[in-house]
């Protein structure tokens, strides 16, 4: 049965790849169907902040482990072994702990000059053009280049890494190119990373891959396939997160000129603006989990083995958690958004994503007198996944 709200014209049924603004749908579902099973996909959906947060806090019941499904595809096996995003504790804790120090406060302070140089180089390449495509020219290449340097990958291989990132995340803005096969690209990347790991075992350097090669867990070193999976995860997930955060930040500021003016006037407001973007327009607007037992959520029994979509995008607009949630406010405090998830799977790369977004936006605003979004924005999959973002700039 389909529920329809006569006051808004919104129905409960909605495609999972709908790129229209989901805010009216989120409001309807929180109010009338906070826990809902759709007949089309056979999945359960959870919409309210308290319920989403509670589920993310309970990995024993809401499992992230999808290794069996991914391992059925040969090219994905190395990616699966080291991908702690698709693991539950204790395996998740073992692998995540090894790389956590690379994203600490001191590490980010040391990375900031590198990020600034990369952003300025990309803006130098674009300077003089009155119009540019933000995803292609800044938001997409920046995190790939940053991660390549962090991992100790040769700068000469940037074009190769850039190509793999485009194929494996779906952010391929080259309309003239034939779409590549993701499994084939992943296989190529696995081979490349394995060769790099082997060389780092023989001759370690100051980079993150070298530190992982030398790390020990309970007296054991990581296997090569685990290392391939960890590095692949950082390249793919880390790239997409930062790309979308920069693009969504520009869209939010363009849609709220008074807030953009406040940020231009006070660069110290940038961190708060980024947090509000993560709440208001986060790219990871849903997280998938599988129930390990029957569990009751908001009065409804979800059976064991059910696939559950936890709508963080809806939770971030829940009025029970955020006063006036439809207002974009760069000074919002507190801001308990779920833009980077919550609990044991809180995004490991959140400090890096925040750093990259802050530097990219800060340098873009500092080097321009104005930035305006042009018609022709393209999406893929959802309202917050941006494929193309044309902008008009007036350089300072």
mmCIF file of C-alpha atoms in Angstrom:
data_model
loop_
_atom_site.group_PDB
_atom_site.id
_atom_site.type_symbol
_atom_site.label_atom_id
_atom_site.label_comp_id
_atom_site.label_asym_id
_atom_site.label_seq_id
_atom_site.Cartn_x
_atom_site.Cartn_y
_atom_site.Cartn_z
ATOM 1 C CA UNK A 1 0.000 0.000 0.000
ATOM 2 C CA UNK A 2 1.264 3.462 -0.887
ATOM 3 C CA UNK A 3 0.822 6.295 1.588
ATOM 4 C CA UNK A 4 0.014 9.739 0.176
ATOM 5 C CA UNK A 5 0.124 13.083 1.959
ATOM 6 C CA UNK A 6 -2.616 15.262 0.484
ATOM 7 C CA UNK A 7 -1.085 18.462 1.861
ATOM 8 C CA UNK A 8 2.251 17.984 0.071
ATOM 9 C CA UNK A 9 1.461 15.538 -2.725
ATOM 10 C CA UNK A 10 4.343 13.344 -1.521
ATOM 11 C CA UNK A 11 4.058 9.560 -1.475
ATOM 12 C CA UNK A 12 6.031 7.007 0.496
ATOM 13 C CA UNK A 13 7.169 5.193 -2.659
ATOM 14 C CA UNK A 14 10.299 6.825 -4.063
ATOM 15 C CA UNK A 15 13.129 5.571 -6.221
ATOM 16 C CA UNK A 16 16.414 4.993 -4.437
ATOM 17 C CA UNK A 17 18.181 6.771 -7.303
ATOM 18 C CA UNK A 18 15.940 9.838 -7.335
ATOM 19 C CA UNK A 19 18.060 13.001 -7.593
ATOM 20 C CA UNK A 20 15.286 15.441 -6.679
ATOM 21 C CA UNK A 21 15.361 17.219 -3.314
ATOM 22 C CA UNK A 22 14.438 14.526 -0.750
ATOM 23 C CA UNK A 23 13.477 16.952 2.052
ATOM 24 C CA UNK A 24 9.665 16.699 1.527
ATOM 25 C CA UNK A 25 9.903 12.899 1.411
ATOM 26 C CA UNK A 26 12.050 12.796 4.547
ATOM 27 C CA UNK A 27 9.519 14.968 6.381
ATOM 28 C CA UNK A 28 6.617 12.715 5.382
ATOM 29 C CA UNK A 29 8.444 9.535 6.349
ATOM 30 C CA UNK A 30 9.607 10.820 9.733
ATOM 31 C CA UNK A 31 6.065 11.912 10.533
ATOM 32 C CA UNK A 32 4.026 8.988 9.174
ATOM 33 C CA UNK A 33 6.401 6.081 8.436
ATOM 34 C CA UNK A 34 9.485 6.377 10.666
ATOM 35 C CA UNK A 35 10.174 2.688 10.025
ATOM 36 C CA UNK A 36 8.954 1.468 6.655
ATOM 37 C CA UNK A 37 9.326 -1.630 4.502
ATOM 38 C CA UNK A 38 9.114 -0.988 0.784
ATOM 39 C CA UNK A 39 7.644 -3.689 -1.422
ATOM 40 C CA UNK A 40 9.736 -2.876 -4.486
ATOM 41 C CA UNK A 41 13.157 -3.614 -2.985
ATOM 42 C CA UNK A 42 12.130 -5.605 0.085
ATOM 43 C CA UNK A 43 14.224 -3.310 2.287
ATOM 44 C CA UNK A 44 13.492 -1.607 5.572
ATOM 45 C CA UNK A 45 13.990 2.140 5.956
ATOM 46 C CA UNK A 46 14.628 4.111 9.158
ATOM 47 C CA UNK A 47 14.212 7.915 9.148
ATOM 48 C CA UNK A 48 14.311 9.513 12.609
ATOM 49 C CA UNK A 49 17.519 10.790 14.195
ATOM 50 C CA UNK A 50 17.193 8.889 17.458
ATOM 51 C CA UNK A 51 16.487 5.586 15.677
ATOM 52 C CA UNK A 52 19.278 5.996 13.109
ATOM 53 C CA UNK A 53 21.770 6.961 15.796
ATOM 54 C CA UNK A 54 20.745 4.009 17.978
ATOM 55 C CA UNK A 55 21.134 1.577 15.071
ATOM 56 C CA UNK A 56 24.577 2.910 14.198
ATOM 57 C CA UNK A 57 25.540 2.501 17.863
ATOM 58 C CA UNK A 58 24.629 -1.211 17.785
ATOM 59 C CA UNK A 59 26.855 -3.047 15.247
ATOM 60 C CA UNK A 60 26.062 -6.372 16.920
ATOM 61 C CA UNK A 61 22.458 -6.031 15.723
ATOM 62 C CA UNK A 62 22.886 -3.816 12.650
ATOM 63 C CA UNK A 63 25.819 -5.482 10.914
ATOM 64 C CA UNK A 64 28.069 -3.923 8.261
ATOM 65 C CA UNK A 65 29.592 -7.267 7.257
ATOM 66 C CA UNK A 66 29.058 -7.765 3.529
ATOM 67 C CA UNK A 67 32.312 -9.587 2.808
ATOM 68 C CA UNK A 68 30.658 -12.788 1.616
ATOM 69 C CA UNK A 69 28.767 -10.967 -1.140
ATOM 70 C CA UNK A 70 31.811 -9.015 -2.286
ATOM 71 C CA UNK A 71 34.193 -11.977 -2.119
ATOM 72 C CA UNK A 72 32.019 -13.831 -4.640
ATOM 73 C CA UNK A 73 33.549 -11.517 -7.284
ATOM 74 C CA UNK A 74 37.262 -12.381 -7.748
ATOM 75 C CA UNK A 75 38.418 -8.796 -8.415
ATOM 76 C CA UNK A 76 36.843 -7.686 -5.129
ATOM 77 C CA UNK A 77 38.522 -10.287 -2.898
ATOM 78 C CA UNK A 78 41.630 -8.264 -1.980
ATOM 79 C CA UNK A 79 39.460 -5.170 -1.503
ATOM 80 C CA UNK A 80 37.209 -7.194 0.796
ATOM 81 C CA UNK A 81 39.965 -8.548 3.026
ATOM 82 C CA UNK A 82 41.235 -5.152 4.091
ATOM 83 C CA UNK A 83 38.028 -3.136 3.790
ATOM 84 C CA UNK A 84 37.115 -2.524 7.423
ATOM 85 C CA UNK A 85 34.005 -0.605 6.304
ATOM 86 C CA UNK A 86 32.378 -3.968 5.514
ATOM 87 C CA UNK A 87 33.493 -5.636 8.753
ATOM 88 C CA UNK A 88 32.163 -5.804 12.286
ATOM 89 C CA UNK A 89 34.239 -5.853 15.478
ATOM 90 C CA UNK A 90 36.659 -7.341 16.383
ATOM 91 C CA UNK A 91 38.097 -7.614 12.850
ATOM 92 C CA UNK A 92 37.042 -4.060 12.105
ATOM 93 C CA UNK A 93 38.774 -2.769 15.226
ATOM 94 C CA UNK A 94 42.012 -4.604 14.378
ATOM 95 C CA UNK A 95 42.418 -3.052 10.924
ATOM 96 C CA UNK A 96 41.012 0.386 11.684
ATOM 97 C CA UNK A 97 43.333 0.849 14.629
ATOM 98 C CA UNK A 98 46.354 0.449 12.368
ATOM 99 C CA UNK A 99 45.514 3.406 10.162
ATOM 100 C CA UNK A 100 43.823 5.677 12.714
ATOM 101 C CA UNK A 101 47.014 7.504 13.672
ATOM 102 C CA UNK A 102 47.447 8.661 10.062
ATOM 103 C CA UNK A 103 44.344 10.839 10.468
ATOM 104 C CA UNK A 104 45.020 12.336 13.885
ATOM 105 C CA UNK A 105 45.296 16.041 14.666
ATOM 106 C CA UNK A 106 49.078 16.232 14.362
ATOM 107 C CA UNK A 107 49.037 14.351 11.058
ATOM 108 C CA UNK A 108 46.449 16.772 9.659
ATOM 109 C CA UNK A 109 48.512 19.790 10.725
ATOM 110 C CA UNK A 110 51.473 18.336 8.847
ATOM 111 C CA UNK A 111 49.310 17.656 5.772
ATOM 112 C CA UNK A 112 47.773 21.135 5.501
ATOM 113 C CA UNK A 113 50.672 22.716 3.549
ATOM 114 C CA UNK A 114 50.521 19.845 1.031
ATOM 115 C CA UNK A 115 46.747 20.217 0.595
ATOM 116 C CA UNK A 116 47.121 23.981 0.171
ATOM 117 C CA UNK A 117 49.786 23.550 -2.521
ATOM 118 C CA UNK A 118 47.664 21.046 -4.435
ATOM 119 C CA UNK A 119 44.575 23.274 -4.281
ATOM 120 C CA UNK A 120 46.528 26.362 -5.378
ATOM 121 C CA UNK A 121 48.105 24.439 -8.265
ATOM 122 C CA UNK A 122 44.664 23.363 -9.483
ATOM 123 C CA UNK A 123 43.298 26.896 -9.145
ATOM 124 C CA UNK A 124 46.352 28.243 -10.997
ATOM 125 C CA UNK A 125 45.496 25.916 -13.884
ATOM 126 C CA UNK A 126 41.931 27.262 -13.945
ATOM 127 C CA UNK A 127 42.711 30.951 -13.343
ATOM 128 C CA UNK A 128 41.700 33.224 -16.178
ATOM 129 C CA UNK A 129 38.670 31.177 -17.146
ATOM 130 C CA UNK A 130 35.419 32.921 -16.309
ATOM 131 C CA UNK A 131 33.621 29.605 -16.113
ATOM 132 C CA UNK A 132 34.850 26.247 -14.892
ATOM 133 C CA UNK A 133 33.481 22.855 -13.984
ATOM 134 C CA UNK A 134 34.223 22.525 -10.280
ATOM 135 C CA UNK A 135 34.152 18.728 -10.023
ATOM 136 C CA UNK A 136 36.533 18.142 -12.925
ATOM 137 C CA UNK A 137 38.925 20.984 -12.192
ATOM 138 C CA UNK A 138 39.118 21.010 -8.383
ATOM 139 C CA UNK A 139 36.858 18.822 -6.249
ATOM 140 C CA UNK A 140 37.661 15.557 -8.035
ATOM 141 C CA UNK A 141 41.440 15.652 -8.597
ATOM 142 C CA UNK A 142 42.350 17.298 -5.271
ATOM 143 C CA UNK A 143 41.677 14.336 -2.926
ATOM 144 C CA UNK A 144 43.203 11.834 -5.371
ATOM 145 C CA UNK A 145 46.428 13.850 -5.443
ATOM 146 C CA UNK A 146 46.442 14.297 -1.653
ATOM 147 C CA UNK A 147 45.910 10.590 -1.000
ATOM 148 C CA UNK A 148 48.547 9.613 -3.554
ATOM 149 C CA UNK A 149 51.130 11.707 -1.697
ATOM 150 C CA UNK A 150 49.956 10.456 1.699
ATOM 151 C CA UNK A 151 50.334 6.855 0.526
ATOM 152 C CA UNK A 152 53.704 7.455 -1.104
ATOM 153 C CA UNK A 153 52.511 6.713 -4.644
ATOM 154 C CA UNK A 154 54.540 8.307 -7.460
ATOM 155 C CA UNK A 155 53.201 11.638 -8.671
ATOM 156 C CA UNK A 156 53.798 10.452 -12.218
ATOM 157 C CA UNK A 157 51.011 7.887 -11.617
ATOM 158 C CA UNK A 158 48.410 10.544 -10.761
ATOM 159 C CA UNK A 159 46.608 10.182 -14.136
ATOM 160 C CA UNK A 160 46.271 6.435 -13.592
ATOM 161 C CA UNK A 161 44.927 6.864 -10.062
ATOM 162 C CA UNK A 162 42.577 9.562 -11.294
ATOM 163 C CA UNK A 163 41.175 7.229 -13.966
ATOM 164 C CA UNK A 164 40.606 4.382 -11.491
ATOM 165 C CA UNK A 165 38.948 6.748 -9.016
ATOM 166 C CA UNK A 166 36.544 7.985 -11.709
ATOM 167 C CA UNK A 167 35.555 4.476 -12.747
ATOM 168 C CA UNK A 168 35.251 2.968 -9.279
ATOM 169 C CA UNK A 169 33.242 5.833 -7.765
ATOM 170 C CA UNK A 170 31.124 6.546 -10.839
ATOM 171 C CA UNK A 171 32.264 10.189 -10.866
ATOM 172 C CA UNK A 172 33.337 10.051 -14.505
ATOM 173 C CA UNK A 173 32.586 13.390 -16.116
ATOM 174 C CA UNK A 174 34.180 12.547 -19.461
ATOM 175 C CA UNK A 175 31.131 12.123 -21.658
ATOM 176 C CA UNK A 176 33.225 11.155 -24.676
ATOM 177 C CA UNK A 177 34.790 8.135 -23.006
ATOM 178 C CA UNK A 178 33.327 4.666 -23.086
ATOM 179 C CA UNK A 179 32.409 3.548 -19.549
ATOM 180 C CA UNK A 180 35.090 1.242 -18.203
ATOM 181 C CA UNK A 181 34.403 -2.038 -16.447
ATOM 182 C CA UNK A 182 34.681 -1.464 -12.654
ATOM 183 C CA UNK A 183 35.812 -5.054 -11.970
ATOM 184 C CA UNK A 184 38.562 -4.774 -14.577
ATOM 185 C CA UNK A 185 39.682 -1.405 -13.192
ATOM 186 C CA UNK A 186 39.707 -2.766 -9.650
ATOM 187 C CA UNK A 187 41.813 -5.724 -10.803
ATOM 188 C CA UNK A 188 44.314 -3.353 -12.414
ATOM 189 C CA UNK A 189 44.444 -1.223 -9.285
ATOM 190 C CA UNK A 190 44.919 -4.306 -7.071
ATOM 191 C CA UNK A 191 47.915 -5.389 -9.173
ATOM 192 C CA UNK A 192 49.407 -1.890 -9.091
ATOM 193 C CA UNK A 193 48.992 -1.539 -5.314
ATOM 194 C CA UNK A 194 50.376 -5.024 -4.644
ATOM 195 C CA UNK A 195 53.512 -4.117 -6.592
ATOM 196 C CA UNK A 196 53.862 -0.886 -4.586
ATOM 197 C CA UNK A 197 53.386 -2.770 -1.298
ATOM 198 C CA UNK A 198 56.030 -5.337 -2.303
ATOM 199 C CA UNK A 199 58.513 -2.544 -3.048
ATOM 200 C CA UNK A 200 57.751 -0.875 0.285
ATOM 201 C CA UNK A 201 58.410 -4.164 2.106
ATOM 202 C CA UNK A 202 61.888 -4.152 0.567
ATOM 203 C CA UNK A 203 62.519 -0.431 0.950
ATOM 204 C CA UNK A 204 60.240 1.416 3.424
ATOM 205 C CA UNK A 205 59.829 5.186 3.241
ATOM 206 C CA UNK A 206 58.094 7.868 5.359
ATOM 207 C CA UNK A 207 54.654 7.264 3.803
ATOM 208 C CA UNK A 208 51.537 5.574 5.172
ATOM 209 C CA UNK A 209 51.949 2.385 3.108
ATOM 210 C CA UNK A 210 55.420 1.875 4.599
ATOM 211 C CA UNK A 211 54.042 2.305 8.107
ATOM 212 C CA UNK A 212 51.296 -0.230 7.409
ATOM 213 C CA UNK A 213 53.791 -2.711 5.945
ATOM 214 C CA UNK A 214 55.833 -2.542 9.133
ATOM 215 C CA UNK A 215 52.884 -2.574 11.522
ATOM 216 C CA UNK A 216 52.106 -5.599 13.681
ATOM 217 C CA UNK A 217 48.753 -6.761 15.032
ATOM 218 C CA UNK A 218 48.936 -9.189 17.954
ATOM 219 C CA UNK A 219 52.408 -10.161 16.791
ATOM 220 C CA UNK A 220 51.344 -10.687 13.177
ATOM 221 C CA UNK A 221 51.993 -8.478 10.192
ATOM 222 C CA UNK A 222 49.230 -7.628 7.774
ATOM 223 C CA UNK A 223 48.898 -9.870 4.740
ATOM 224 C CA UNK A 224 49.428 -8.315 1.318
ATOM 225 C CA UNK A 225 45.749 -8.674 0.393
ATOM 226 C CA UNK A 226 44.727 -6.932 3.598
ATOM 227 C CA UNK A 227 47.065 -4.073 2.735
ATOM 228 C CA UNK A 228 45.688 -3.864 -0.795
ATOM 229 C CA UNK A 229 42.172 -3.644 0.635
ATOM 230 C CA UNK A 230 43.075 -0.933 3.136
ATOM 231 C CA UNK A 231 44.843 1.229 0.546
ATOM 232 C CA UNK A 232 42.042 0.719 -2.006
ATOM 233 C CA UNK A 233 39.484 1.777 0.585
ATOM 234 C CA UNK A 234 41.397 4.945 1.413
ATOM 235 C CA UNK A 235 41.725 5.861 -2.265
ATOM 236 C CA UNK A 236 38.121 5.167 -3.236
ATOM 237 C CA UNK A 237 36.090 6.134 -0.178
ATOM 238 C CA UNK A 238 38.389 8.999 0.815
ATOM 239 C CA UNK A 239 38.274 10.454 -2.667
ATOM 240 C CA UNK A 240 34.497 10.371 -3.051
ATOM 241 C CA UNK A 241 33.832 11.832 0.397
ATOM 242 C CA UNK A 242 36.039 14.878 -0.139
ATOM 243 C CA UNK A 243 34.881 15.477 -3.711
ATOM 244 C CA UNK A 244 31.238 15.572 -2.705
ATOM 245 C CA UNK A 245 31.858 17.661 0.404
ATOM 246 C CA UNK A 246 33.516 20.403 -1.658
ATOM 247 C CA UNK A 247 30.808 20.305 -4.348
ATOM 248 C CA UNK A 248 27.941 20.329 -1.853
ATOM 249 C CA UNK A 249 29.556 23.175 0.086
ATOM 250 C CA UNK A 250 29.636 25.354 -3.027
ATOM 251 C CA UNK A 251 25.998 24.485 -3.769
ATOM 252 C CA UNK A 252 24.904 25.314 -0.215
ATOM 253 C CA UNK A 253 26.707 28.655 -0.140
ATOM 254 C CA UNK A 254 25.371 29.556 -3.582
ATOM 255 C CA UNK A 255 21.826 28.820 -2.412
ATOM 256 C CA UNK A 256 22.236 30.910 0.752
ATOM 257 C CA UNK A 257 23.968 34.182 -0.231
ATOM 258 C CA UNK A 258 23.759 35.714 3.233
ATOM 259 C CA UNK A 259 25.585 32.738 4.712
ATOM 260 C CA UNK A 260 28.172 32.851 1.913
ATOM 261 C CA UNK A 261 28.779 36.538 2.663
ATOM 262 C CA UNK A 262 29.329 35.719 6.329
ATOM 263 C CA UNK A 263 31.930 33.078 5.449
ATOM 264 C CA UNK A 264 33.687 35.397 2.996
ATOM 265 C CA UNK A 265 33.838 38.086 5.671
ATOM 266 C CA UNK A 266 35.182 35.700 8.304
ATOM 267 C CA UNK A 267 37.232 32.689 7.135
ATOM 268 C CA UNK A 268 37.106 31.474 10.728
ATOM 269 C CA UNK A 269 33.479 30.551 10.020
ATOM 270 C CA UNK A 270 34.550 27.900 7.473
ATOM 271 C CA UNK A 271 34.718 24.940 9.897
ATOM 272 C CA UNK A 272 31.168 25.647 11.093
ATOM 273 C CA UNK A 273 29.997 26.016 7.497
ATOM 274 C CA UNK A 274 31.456 22.629 6.583
ATOM 275 C CA UNK A 275 29.719 20.979 9.545
ATOM 276 C CA UNK A 276 26.433 22.515 8.442
ATOM 277 C CA UNK A 277 26.944 21.226 4.893
ATOM 278 C CA UNK A 278 27.510 17.753 6.347
ATOM 279 C CA UNK A 279 24.166 18.081 8.110
ATOM 280 C CA UNK A 280 22.147 19.870 5.456
ATOM 281 C CA UNK A 281 23.401 18.171 2.304
ATOM 282 C CA UNK A 282 25.586 15.203 3.208
ATOM 283 C CA UNK A 283 26.577 12.940 0.319
ATOM 284 C CA UNK A 284 26.294 9.761 2.400
ATOM 285 C CA UNK A 285 22.559 10.269 2.960
ATOM 286 C CA UNK A 286 21.952 6.572 3.645
ATOM 287 C CA UNK A 287 23.908 3.707 5.197
ATOM 288 C CA UNK A 288 23.149 0.025 4.655
ATOM 289 C CA UNK A 289 23.075 -2.534 7.445
ATOM 290 C CA UNK A 290 21.833 -6.123 7.889
ATOM 291 C CA UNK A 291 20.047 -7.222 11.046
ATOM 292 C CA UNK A 292 21.536 -10.184 12.904
ATOM 293 C CA UNK A 293 18.396 -10.740 14.987
ATOM 294 C CA UNK A 294 14.826 -9.544 15.154
ATOM 295 C CA UNK A 295 14.795 -6.026 16.559
ATOM 296 C CA UNK A 296 12.087 -3.500 17.365
ATOM 297 C CA UNK A 297 12.531 0.050 16.091
ATOM 298 C CA UNK A 298 9.893 2.741 16.689
ATOM 299 C CA UNK A 299 7.325 0.077 17.531
ATOM 300 C CA UNK A 300 7.924 -2.082 14.440
ATOM 301 C CA UNK A 301 9.604 -5.480 14.429
ATOM 302 C CA UNK A 302 12.358 -5.789 11.824
ATOM 303 C CA UNK A 303 13.198 -9.476 11.228
ATOM 304 C CA UNK A 304 16.645 -11.036 11.362
ATOM 305 C CA UNK A 305 18.516 -10.984 8.068
ATOM 306 C CA UNK A 306 16.749 -7.828 6.848
ATOM 307 C CA UNK A 307 18.540 -5.234 4.755
ATOM 308 C CA UNK A 308 18.047 -1.838 6.391
ATOM 309 C CA UNK A 309 18.647 1.624 4.989
ATOM 310 C CA UNK A 310 19.473 4.079 7.754
ATOM 311 C CA UNK A 311 18.656 7.496 6.294
ATOM 312 C CA UNK A 312 21.249 9.832 7.808
ATOM 313 C CA UNK A 313 20.049 12.549 5.424
ATOM 314 C CA UNK A 314 16.610 12.405 7.019
ATOM 315 C CA UNK A 315 18.040 12.145 10.539
ATOM 316 C CA UNK A 316 19.986 15.340 9.877
ATOM 317 C CA UNK A 317 16.738 17.201 9.152
ATOM 318 C CA UNK A 318 14.835 15.829 12.162
ATOM 319 C CA UNK A 319 13.310 18.720 14.167
ATOM 320 C CA UNK A 320 13.591 16.655 17.351
ATOM 321 C CA UNK A 321 17.386 16.876 17.007
ATOM 322 C CA UNK A 322 17.867 20.221 15.215
ATOM 323 C CA UNK A 323 15.903 23.446 15.806
ATOM 324 C CA UNK A 324 14.597 24.837 12.513
ATOM 325 C CA UNK A 325 16.270 22.005 10.569
ATOM 326 C CA UNK A 326 15.396 23.306 7.093
ATOM 327 C CA UNK A 327 17.431 26.464 7.707
ATOM 328 C CA UNK A 328 21.058 26.404 6.536
ATOM 329 C CA UNK A 329 23.014 28.109 9.320
ATOM 330 C CA UNK A 330 26.828 28.138 9.349
ATOM 331 C CA UNK A 331 26.790 29.184 13.025
ATOM 332 C CA UNK A 332 24.620 26.250 14.157
ATOM 333 C CA UNK A 333 25.764 24.915 17.526
ATOM 334 C CA UNK A 334 25.558 22.248 18.711
ATOM 335 C CA UNK A 335 25.442 20.296 15.469
ATOM 336 C CA UNK A 336 25.094 16.554 16.158
ATOM 337 C CA UNK A 337 24.829 15.633 12.500
ATOM 338 C CA UNK A 338 25.411 12.117 11.189
ATOM 339 C CA UNK A 339 27.157 13.252 8.022
ATOM 340 C CA UNK A 340 30.190 11.104 8.813
ATOM 341 C CA UNK A 341 28.166 8.305 10.379
ATOM 342 C CA UNK A 342 28.258 7.379 14.052
ATOM 343 C CA UNK A 343 29.627 4.705 16.364
ATOM 344 C CA UNK A 344 32.402 2.251 15.489
ATOM 345 C CA UNK A 345 32.037 3.032 11.774
ATOM 346 C CA UNK A 346 32.314 6.801 12.186
ATOM 347 C CA UNK A 347 34.271 7.836 9.103
ATOM 348 C CA UNK A 348 37.981 7.328 9.711
ATOM 349 C CA UNK A 349 38.829 9.919 7.073
ATOM 350 C CA UNK A 350 36.617 12.632 8.580
ATOM 351 C CA UNK A 351 39.587 14.791 9.715
ATOM 352 C CA UNK A 352 41.124 14.613 6.237
ATOM 353 C CA UNK A 353 37.800 15.354 4.535
ATOM 354 C CA UNK A 354 37.256 18.371 6.767
ATOM 355 C CA UNK A 355 40.789 19.598 6.108
ATOM 356 C CA UNK A 356 40.469 19.231 2.329
ATOM 357 C CA UNK A 357 37.088 20.963 2.236
ATOM 358 C CA UNK A 358 38.252 23.804 4.477
ATOM 359 C CA UNK A 359 41.381 24.423 2.411
ATOM 360 C CA UNK A 360 39.640 24.068 -0.973
ATOM 361 C CA UNK A 361 36.792 26.415 -0.034
ATOM 362 C CA UNK A 362 39.079 28.830 1.764
ATOM 363 C CA UNK A 363 41.456 29.147 -1.192
ATOM 364 C CA UNK A 364 38.587 29.362 -3.707
ATOM 365 C CA UNK A 365 36.943 32.198 -1.759
ATOM 366 C CA UNK A 366 40.244 33.967 -1.118
ATOM 367 C CA UNK A 367 41.193 33.940 -4.794
ATOM 368 C CA UNK A 368 37.831 35.000 -6.198
ATOM 369 C CA UNK A 369 35.560 37.969 -5.746
ATOM 370 C CA UNK A 370 32.463 35.920 -6.478
ATOM 371 C CA UNK A 371 31.412 32.345 -7.252
ATOM 372 C CA UNK A 372 28.045 31.592 -8.828
ATOM 373 C CA UNK A 373 26.575 28.205 -9.746
ATOM 374 C CA UNK A 374 25.408 28.042 -13.366
ATOM 375 C CA UNK A 375 22.580 25.988 -14.889
ATOM 376 C CA UNK A 376 23.576 22.468 -15.839
ATOM 377 C CA UNK A 377 24.292 20.831 -12.472
ATOM 378 C CA UNK A 378 24.194 17.047 -12.932
ATOM 379 C CA UNK A 379 23.598 14.417 -10.272
ATOM 380 C CA UNK A 380 23.930 10.666 -10.048
ATOM 381 C CA UNK A 381 22.143 8.398 -7.619
ATOM 382 C CA UNK A 382 20.900 11.072 -5.234
ATOM 383 C CA UNK A 383 20.454 14.789 -4.652
ATOM 384 C CA UNK A 384 23.823 15.069 -2.909
ATOM 385 C CA UNK A 385 26.017 13.131 -5.350
ATOM 386 C CA UNK A 386 27.236 15.673 -7.881
ATOM 387 C CA UNK A 387 28.546 14.651 -11.298
ATOM 388 C CA UNK A 388 28.981 18.140 -12.787
ATOM 389 C CA UNK A 389 28.937 21.581 -11.152
ATOM 390 C CA UNK A 390 29.527 24.470 -13.578
ATOM 391 C CA UNK A 391 30.368 27.759 -11.886
ATOM 392 C CA UNK A 392 31.062 31.332 -12.973
ATOM 393 C CA UNK A 393 33.906 33.013 -11.109
ATOM 394 C CA UNK A 394 35.304 36.506 -10.865
ATOM 395 C CA UNK A 395 38.967 36.189 -9.965
ATOM 396 C CA UNK A 396 40.369 38.517 -7.332
#
